[in-house]
Amino acid sequence: DPAVRVEDLRVEYGSTTALDGVDVTVEEGEFFTLVGPSGCGKTTTLRCLAGFEEPTAGSIHIAGESMAGVPPESRGIGVVFQSYALFPHMSVGENVAYGLRFSGPPEGTTKHERVEELLELVDLPGFADRDPDTLSGGQQQRVALARALAPEPRLLLLDEPMSALDARLRERLRVQVREIQRELGITTVYVTHDQEEALSVSDRVAVVDGGRIEQVGRPRELYDAP
Ligand code: ADP
Ligand code: ADP
């Protein structure tokens, strides 16, 4: 089974059609990107994968298992959003540990060890006692990534995680995220409106427009003149 299989996914909000029949397959370990203009349905697709949104029609399978009626916390998914969703009243370590609230730490580790291990993974060793607001935007997004990865999800969803950063930090974070993804081998679905970003970072890219996938391919196969 592929890591993700989406078939004829449809979402309607009243008279607005957000998704008009999305079909997509993501292979195990792939870094797969949905790219397209604002309002084309990228976030809605991600929200359906995460289980935050009930599709009007269609199906989602993760590792061959139907996600119909499966709540977000039981899907084995980690999500990082656009804006920093860290809790400002909690330390960095507590924010990461929050990612373990449903799962607990992996077999054979304590919560504390797991938090330390994750902060090392995202290149923020020793940051556990810091307040989130003393960190740069890129550092905060890496903490959000550590929190999302804490329970060892099988699928990582990233919704424009770089968009609030300036160009230089965005480039650095993009490289870091890709390195971490490769190191873990975790299947990742990434959402961006930035075509250049999509082409530089992805194994495969799906071009989304008007609630449909117009094109899917490896970066060098896309946008080529016929
Ligand atoms: P993208 O992530 O590509 O910017 P979205 O998935 O957020 O696009 O939105 C797709 C379409 O669905 C847009 O037309 C948007 O206005 C509409 N939409 C998204 N969420 C809602 C909602 N909660 N209620 C009504 N319309 C929505
Ligand atoms: P607990 O859940 O243990 O009752 P807290 O809510 O205070 O306690 O913190 C949650 C978890 O956050 C802690 O168990 C610990 O694993 C993690 N944590 C908090 N601060 C640190 C830190 N400085 N270093 C490593 N982990 C930390």
mmCIF file of C-alpha atoms and ligand atoms in Angstrom:
data_model
loop_
_atom_site.group_PDB
_atom_site.id
_atom_site.type_symbol
_atom_site.label_atom_id
_atom_site.label_comp_id
_atom_site.label_asym_id
_atom_site.label_seq_id
_atom_site.Cartn_x
_atom_site.Cartn_y
_atom_site.Cartn_z
ATOM 1 C CA ASP A 1 0.000 0.000 0.000
ATOM 2 C CA PRO A 2 1.153 3.566 -0.647
ATOM 3 C CA ALA A 3 1.680 5.822 2.389
ATOM 4 C CA VAL A 4 -1.315 7.940 1.353
ATOM 5 C CA ARG A 5 -4.061 7.319 -1.168
ATOM 6 C CA VAL A 6 -6.665 10.024 -1.771
ATOM 7 C CA GLU A 7 -9.533 9.255 -4.124
ATOM 8 C CA ASP A 8 -12.064 11.690 -5.551
ATOM 9 C CA LEU A 9 -11.905 13.917 -2.480
ATOM 10 C CA ARG A 10 -14.616 16.581 -2.445
ATOM 11 C CA VAL A 11 -15.267 19.378 0.022
ATOM 12 C CA GLU A 12 -18.064 21.903 -0.289
ATOM 13 C CA TYR A 13 -18.678 24.883 1.962
ATOM 14 C CA GLY A 14 -22.244 25.904 1.124
ATOM 15 C CA SER A 15 -22.035 26.935 -2.523
ATOM 16 C CA THR A 16 -18.196 27.065 -2.534
ATOM 17 C CA THR A 17 -16.456 24.010 -3.931
ATOM 18 C CA ALA A 18 -13.098 23.873 -2.124
ATOM 19 C CA LEU A 19 -12.092 20.424 -3.464
ATOM 20 C CA ASP A 20 -13.527 19.232 -6.745
ATOM 21 C CA GLY A 21 -12.300 15.637 -6.903
ATOM 22 C CA VAL A 22 -8.695 15.346 -5.708
ATOM 23 C CA ASP A 23 -6.880 12.107 -6.547
ATOM 24 C CA VAL A 24 -3.364 11.640 -5.288
ATOM 25 C CA THR A 25 -0.990 8.910 -4.138
ATOM 26 C CA VAL A 26 2.060 9.500 -1.957
ATOM 27 C CA GLU A 27 4.706 6.799 -1.645
ATOM 28 C CA GLU A 28 6.428 5.752 1.573
ATOM 29 C CA GLY A 29 9.262 8.129 2.502
ATOM 30 C CA GLU A 30 8.411 10.701 -0.156
ATOM 31 C CA PHE A 31 8.611 14.453 0.273
ATOM 32 C CA PHE A 32 5.476 15.383 -1.646
ATOM 33 C CA THR A 33 4.388 18.962 -2.212
ATOM 34 C CA LEU A 34 1.038 20.534 -3.066
ATOM 35 C CA VAL A 35 1.678 23.840 -4.807
ATOM 36 C CA GLY A 36 -0.808 26.371 -6.154
ATOM 37 C CA PRO A 37 -2.267 29.845 -5.707
ATOM 38 C CA SER A 38 -4.121 31.026 -2.626
ATOM 39 C CA GLY A 39 -7.605 29.509 -2.377
ATOM 40 C CA CYS A 40 -6.912 26.517 -4.659
ATOM 41 C CA GLY A 41 -7.605 23.936 -1.928
ATOM 42 C CA LYS A 42 -4.182 23.017 -0.515
ATOM 43 C CA THR A 43 -5.025 23.614 3.149
ATOM 44 C CA THR A 44 -8.399 21.928 2.786
ATOM 45 C CA THR A 45 -6.649 18.818 1.435
ATOM 46 C CA LEU A 46 -4.243 18.834 4.382
ATOM 47 C CA ARG A 47 -7.073 19.350 6.877
ATOM 48 C CA CYS A 48 -8.873 16.334 5.439
ATOM 49 C CA LEU A 49 -5.707 14.218 5.730
ATOM 50 C CA ALA A 50 -5.280 15.343 9.342
ATOM 51 C CA GLY A 51 -8.920 14.610 10.137
ATOM 52 C CA PHE A 52 -9.764 18.211 11.059
ATOM 53 C CA GLU A 53 -12.212 18.345 8.176
ATOM 54 C CA GLU A 54 -14.885 15.834 7.146
ATOM 55 C CA PRO A 55 -14.898 15.547 3.343
ATOM 56 C CA THR A 56 -18.205 15.843 1.504
ATOM 57 C CA ALA A 57 -17.228 12.783 -0.554
ATOM 58 C CA GLY A 58 -14.251 10.631 -1.472
ATOM 59 C CA SER A 59 -11.821 8.555 0.530
ATOM 60 C CA ILE A 60 -8.458 8.748 2.282
ATOM 61 C CA HIS A 61 -6.305 5.721 3.071
ATOM 62 C CA ILE A 62 -3.129 5.935 5.118
ATOM 63 C CA ALA A 63 -0.897 2.865 4.838
ATOM 64 C CA GLY A 64 -3.902 1.028 3.382
ATOM 65 C CA GLU A 65 -6.202 1.903 6.276
ATOM 66 C CA SER A 66 -9.387 3.895 5.661
ATOM 67 C CA MET A 67 -9.466 7.145 7.619
ATOM 68 C CA ALA A 68 -13.272 7.386 7.525
ATOM 69 C CA GLY A 69 -14.382 8.171 11.070
ATOM 70 C CA VAL A 70 -10.823 8.004 12.480
ATOM 71 C CA PRO A 71 -10.183 11.008 14.783
ATOM 72 C CA PRO A 72 -7.058 13.168 14.278
ATOM 73 C CA GLU A 73 -5.197 11.815 17.323
ATOM 74 C CA SER A 74 -5.552 8.228 16.068
ATOM 75 C CA ARG A 75 -4.222 8.822 12.545
ATOM 76 C CA GLY A 76 -0.500 8.753 13.357
ATOM 77 C CA ILE A 77 0.009 12.182 11.821
ATOM 78 C CA GLY A 78 2.125 15.174 12.854
ATOM 79 C CA VAL A 79 1.142 18.652 11.674
ATOM 80 C CA VAL A 80 3.015 21.973 11.530
ATOM 81 C CA PHE A 81 1.060 25.086 10.600
ATOM 82 C CA GLN A 82 1.982 28.386 9.064
ATOM 83 C CA SER A 83 2.033 30.540 12.171
ATOM 84 C CA TYR A 84 3.933 29.596 15.270
ATOM 85 C CA ALA A 85 1.507 27.578 17.303
ATOM 86 C CA LEU A 86 3.734 27.308 20.367
ATOM 87 C CA PHE A 87 2.151 27.889 23.760
ATOM 88 C CA PRO A 88 3.765 31.085 25.047
ATOM 89 C CA HIS A 89 3.238 30.223 28.725
ATOM 90 C CA MET A 90 5.095 26.919 28.403
ATOM 91 C CA SER A 91 8.845 26.399 28.058
ATOM 92 C CA VAL A 92 10.280 25.005 24.825
ATOM 93 C CA GLY A 93 10.621 21.597 26.532
ATOM 94 C CA GLU A 94 7.018 21.617 27.709
ATOM 95 C CA ASN A 95 5.870 22.571 24.225
ATOM 96 C CA VAL A 96 7.697 19.579 22.746
ATOM 97 C CA ALA A 97 6.440 17.288 25.521
ATOM 98 C CA TYR A 98 2.890 18.400 24.683
ATOM 99 C CA GLY A 99 3.319 16.408 21.456
ATOM 100 C CA LEU A 100 3.442 13.263 23.620
ATOM 101 C CA ARG A 101 0.129 13.884 25.374
ATOM 102 C CA PHE A 102 -1.733 11.089 23.563
ATOM 103 C CA SER A 103 1.094 8.641 22.921
ATOM 104 C CA GLY A 104 3.487 9.052 25.822
ATOM 105 C CA PRO A 105 7.208 8.661 25.043
ATOM 106 C CA PRO A 106 8.337 5.795 22.767
ATOM 107 C CA GLU A 107 8.997 2.427 24.427
ATOM 108 C CA GLY A 108 12.169 2.487 26.526
ATOM 109 C CA THR A 109 12.526 6.285 26.837
ATOM 110 C CA THR A 110 11.293 8.804 29.368
ATOM 111 C CA LYS A 111 9.426 11.946 28.398
ATOM 112 C CA HIS A 112 12.457 13.996 29.382
ATOM 113 C CA GLU A 113 14.844 11.914 27.225
ATOM 114 C CA ARG A 114 12.482 12.102 24.290
ATOM 115 C CA VAL A 115 12.279 15.905 24.555
ATOM 116 C CA GLU A 116 16.080 16.177 24.654
ATOM 117 C CA GLU A 117 16.413 13.832 21.681
ATOM 118 C CA LEU A 118 13.920 15.839 19.628
ATOM 119 C CA LEU A 119 15.576 19.162 20.427
ATOM 120 C CA GLU A 120 18.851 17.686 19.203
ATOM 121 C CA LEU A 121 17.157 16.446 16.048
ATOM 122 C CA VAL A 122 15.989 19.980 15.202
ATOM 123 C CA ASP A 123 19.382 21.428 16.157
ATOM 124 C CA LEU A 124 18.207 23.178 19.322
ATOM 125 C CA PRO A 125 20.091 21.254 21.999
ATOM 126 C CA GLY A 126 19.845 22.822 25.448
ATOM 127 C CA PHE A 127 16.834 24.972 24.546
ATOM 128 C CA ALA A 128 14.315 23.117 26.767
ATOM 129 C CA ASP A 129 14.144 25.750 29.512
ATOM 130 C CA ARG A 130 13.877 28.722 27.159
ATOM 131 C CA ASP A 131 10.689 30.700 26.640
ATOM 132 C CA PRO A 132 9.369 30.438 23.073
ATOM 133 C CA ASP A 133 9.328 34.223 22.669
ATOM 134 C CA THR A 134 13.122 34.381 23.110
ATOM 135 C CA LEU A 135 13.547 32.277 19.938
ATOM 136 C CA SER A 136 13.730 33.439 16.321
ATOM 137 C CA GLY A 137 10.862 32.599 13.971
ATOM 138 C CA GLY A 138 12.861 29.795 12.373
ATOM 139 C CA GLN A 139 13.782 28.343 15.762
ATOM 140 C CA GLN A 140 10.138 28.470 16.844
ATOM 141 C CA GLN A 141 9.109 26.558 13.738
ATOM 142 C CA ARG A 142 11.754 23.913 14.512
ATOM 143 C CA VAL A 143 10.255 23.537 18.004
ATOM 144 C CA ALA A 144 6.832 23.122 16.370
ATOM 145 C CA LEU A 145 8.399 20.471 14.127
ATOM 146 C CA ALA A 146 9.919 18.684 17.151
ATOM 147 C CA ARG A 147 6.505 18.679 18.838
ATOM 148 C CA ALA A 148 4.843 17.271 15.706
ATOM 149 C CA LEU A 149 7.479 14.519 15.454
ATOM 150 C CA ALA A 150 7.403 13.645 19.171
ATOM 151 C CA PRO A 151 4.966 10.711 19.008
ATOM 152 C CA GLU A 152 6.772 9.172 15.989
ATOM 153 C CA PRO A 153 4.032 9.851 13.432
ATOM 154 C CA ARG A 154 4.005 7.877 10.177
ATOM 155 C CA LEU A 155 3.056 10.980 8.210
ATOM 156 C CA LEU A 156 4.127 14.613 8.537
ATOM 157 C CA LEU A 157 1.944 17.445 7.216
ATOM 158 C CA LEU A 158 3.503 20.885 6.764
ATOM 159 C CA ASP A 159 1.240 23.817 5.882
ATOM 160 C CA GLU A 160 3.345 26.760 4.636
ATOM 161 C CA PRO A 161 5.673 26.414 7.631
ATOM 162 C CA MET A 162 8.136 28.977 6.240
ATOM 163 C CA SER A 163 5.754 31.653 5.045
ATOM 164 C CA ALA A 164 6.083 33.971 8.048
ATOM 165 C CA LEU A 165 9.902 34.066 7.747
ATOM 166 C CA ASP A 166 12.126 36.369 5.720
ATOM 167 C CA ALA A 167 13.814 34.961 2.613
ATOM 168 C CA ARG A 168 17.132 34.089 4.233
ATOM 169 C CA LEU A 169 15.592 32.233 7.210
ATOM 170 C CA ARG A 170 13.123 30.534 4.895
ATOM 171 C CA GLU A 171 15.939 29.106 2.799
ATOM 172 C CA ARG A 172 17.755 27.831 5.912
ATOM 173 C CA LEU A 173 14.647 26.286 7.451
ATOM 174 C CA ARG A 174 13.770 24.643 4.142
ATOM 175 C CA VAL A 175 17.164 22.908 4.059
ATOM 176 C CA GLN A 176 16.897 21.897 7.728
ATOM 177 C CA VAL A 177 13.398 20.481 7.321
ATOM 178 C CA ARG A 178 14.506 18.456 4.317
ATOM 179 C CA GLU A 179 17.540 17.080 6.188
ATOM 180 C CA ILE A 180 15.386 16.038 9.143
ATOM 181 C CA GLN A 181 12.828 14.471 6.816
ATOM 182 C CA ARG A 182 15.569 12.452 5.074
ATOM 183 C CA GLU A 183 17.153 11.415 8.360
ATOM 184 C CA LEU A 184 13.845 10.044 9.655
ATOM 185 C CA GLY A 185 12.642 8.809 6.270
ATOM 186 C CA ILE A 186 9.203 10.117 7.192
ATOM 187 C CA THR A 187 6.569 10.505 4.478
ATOM 188 C CA THR A 188 5.827 14.225 4.221
ATOM 189 C CA VAL A 189 3.102 16.251 2.548
ATOM 190 C CA TYR A 190 4.128 19.860 2.216
ATOM 191 C CA VAL A 191 1.936 22.789 1.194
ATOM 192 C CA THR A 192 3.223 26.010 -0.348
ATOM 193 C CA HIS A 193 2.160 28.701 -2.826
ATOM 194 C CA ASP A 194 5.848 29.220 -3.708
ATOM 195 C CA GLN A 195 6.664 27.395 -6.928
ATOM 196 C CA GLU A 196 10.419 27.821 -6.607
ATOM 197 C CA GLU A 197 10.313 26.420 -3.058
ATOM 198 C CA ALA A 198 8.216 23.453 -4.211
ATOM 199 C CA LEU A 199 10.574 22.616 -7.054
ATOM 200 C CA SER A 200 13.723 22.928 -4.942
ATOM 201 C CA VAL A 201 12.715 20.754 -2.014
ATOM 202 C CA SER A 202 10.359 18.007 -3.247
ATOM 203 C CA ASP A 203 10.610 14.450 -4.527
ATOM 204 C CA ARG A 204 7.331 15.033 -6.367
ATOM 205 C CA VAL A 205 5.045 18.010 -6.790
ATOM 206 C CA ALA A 206 1.288 18.202 -7.400
ATOM 207 C CA VAL A 207 0.105 21.413 -9.036
ATOM 208 C CA VAL A 208 -3.292 22.331 -7.572
ATOM 209 C CA ASP A 209 -5.761 24.689 -9.204
ATOM 210 C CA GLY A 210 -9.452 25.275 -8.564
ATOM 211 C CA GLY A 211 -9.800 22.355 -6.153
ATOM 212 C CA ARG A 212 -8.237 19.851 -8.558
ATOM 213 C CA ILE A 213 -4.785 18.453 -9.208
ATOM 214 C CA GLU A 214 -3.702 19.638 -12.629
ATOM 215 C CA GLN A 215 -0.317 17.956 -12.869
ATOM 216 C CA VAL A 216 1.894 15.616 -10.813
ATOM 217 C CA GLY A 217 5.551 14.873 -11.366
ATOM 218 C CA ARG A 218 9.146 15.137 -10.308
ATOM 219 C CA PRO A 219 10.413 18.724 -10.261
ATOM 220 C CA ARG A 220 12.336 18.378 -13.504
ATOM 221 C CA GLU A 221 9.324 16.882 -15.286
ATOM 222 C CA LEU A 222 7.059 19.800 -14.440
ATOM 223 C CA TYR A 223 6.550 23.080 -16.245
ATOM 224 C CA ASP A 224 8.583 21.829 -19.208
ATOM 225 C CA ALA A 225 7.504 23.257 -22.511
ATOM 226 C CA PRO A 226 5.753 20.521 -24.544
HETATM 227 P P1 ADP B 1 -5.388 27.243 -0.100
HETATM 228 O O1 ADP B 1 -4.887 26.504 1.078
HETATM 229 O O2 ADP B 1 -4.925 26.666 -1.390
HETATM 230 O O3 ADP B 1 -5.143 28.714 -0.012
HETATM 231 P P2 ADP B 1 -7.999 26.560 0.967
HETATM 232 O O4 ADP B 1 -7.989 25.097 0.998
HETATM 233 O O5 ADP B 1 -7.755 27.286 2.226
HETATM 234 O O6 ADP B 1 -6.988 27.061 -0.146
HETATM 235 O O7 ADP B 1 -9.397 27.085 0.413
HETATM 236 C C1 ADP B 1 -10.036 26.527 -0.738
HETATM 237 C C2 ADP B 1 -11.356 27.253 -0.973
HETATM 238 O O8 ADP B 1 -12.258 26.940 0.071
HETATM 239 C C3 ADP B 1 -11.260 28.771 -1.021
HETATM 240 O O9 ADP B 1 -12.174 29.227 -1.967
HETATM 241 C C4 ADP B 1 -11.654 29.161 0.370
HETATM 242 O O10 ADP B 1 -12.199 30.465 0.366
HETATM 243 C C5 ADP B 1 -12.702 28.113 0.712
HETATM 244 N N1 ADP B 1 -12.786 27.827 2.148
HETATM 245 C C6 ADP B 1 -11.799 27.313 2.919
HETATM 246 N N2 ADP B 1 -12.214 27.126 4.177
HETATM 247 C C7 ADP B 1 -13.500 27.557 4.213
HETATM 248 C C8 ADP B 1 -14.504 27.630 5.233
HETATM 249 N N3 ADP B 1 -14.262 27.204 6.489
HETATM 250 N N4 ADP B 1 -15.710 28.127 4.902
HETATM 251 C C9 ADP B 1 -15.960 28.531 3.640
HETATM 252 N N5 ADP B 1 -15.075 28.486 2.644
HETATM 253 C C10 ADP B 1 -13.871 28.008 2.913
HETATM 254 P P1 ADP B 2 4.718 16.628 33.780
HETATM 255 O O1 ADP B 2 4.020 16.370 32.495
HETATM 256 O O2 ADP B 2 5.947 15.800 33.959
HETATM 257 O O3 ADP B 2 3.816 16.553 34.969
HETATM 258 P P2 ADP B 2 5.266 19.466 33.051
HETATM 259 O O4 ADP B 2 3.919 19.769 32.481
HETATM 260 O O5 ADP B 2 5.912 20.476 33.931
HETATM 261 O O6 ADP B 2 5.295 18.105 33.874
HETATM 262 O O7 ADP B 2 6.281 19.213 31.836
HETATM 263 C C1 ADP B 2 5.953 18.313 30.857
HETATM 264 C C2 ADP B 2 7.208 17.667 30.375
HETATM 265 O O8 ADP B 2 7.994 18.626 29.664
HETATM 266 C C3 ADP B 2 8.122 17.147 31.419
HETATM 267 O O9 ADP B 2 7.747 15.865 31.892
HETATM 268 C C4 ADP B 2 9.433 17.048 30.683
HETATM 269 O O10 ADP B 2 9.581 15.809 30.029
HETATM 270 C C5 ADP B 2 9.308 18.139 29.622
HETATM 271 N N1 ADP B 2 10.213 19.206 29.985
HETATM 272 C C6 ADP B 2 9.915 20.362 30.598
HETATM 273 N N2 ADP B 2 11.003 21.089 30.802
HETATM 274 C C7 ADP B 2 12.016 20.352 30.314
HETATM 275 C C8 ADP B 2 13.418 20.549 30.253
HETATM 276 N N3 ADP B 2 14.009 21.623 30.764
HETATM 277 N N4 ADP B 2 14.175 19.593 29.665
HETATM 278 C C9 ADP B 2 13.599 18.496 29.150
HETATM 279 N N5 ADP B 2 12.289 18.260 29.183
HETATM 280 C C10 ADP B 2 11.513 19.176 29.770
#
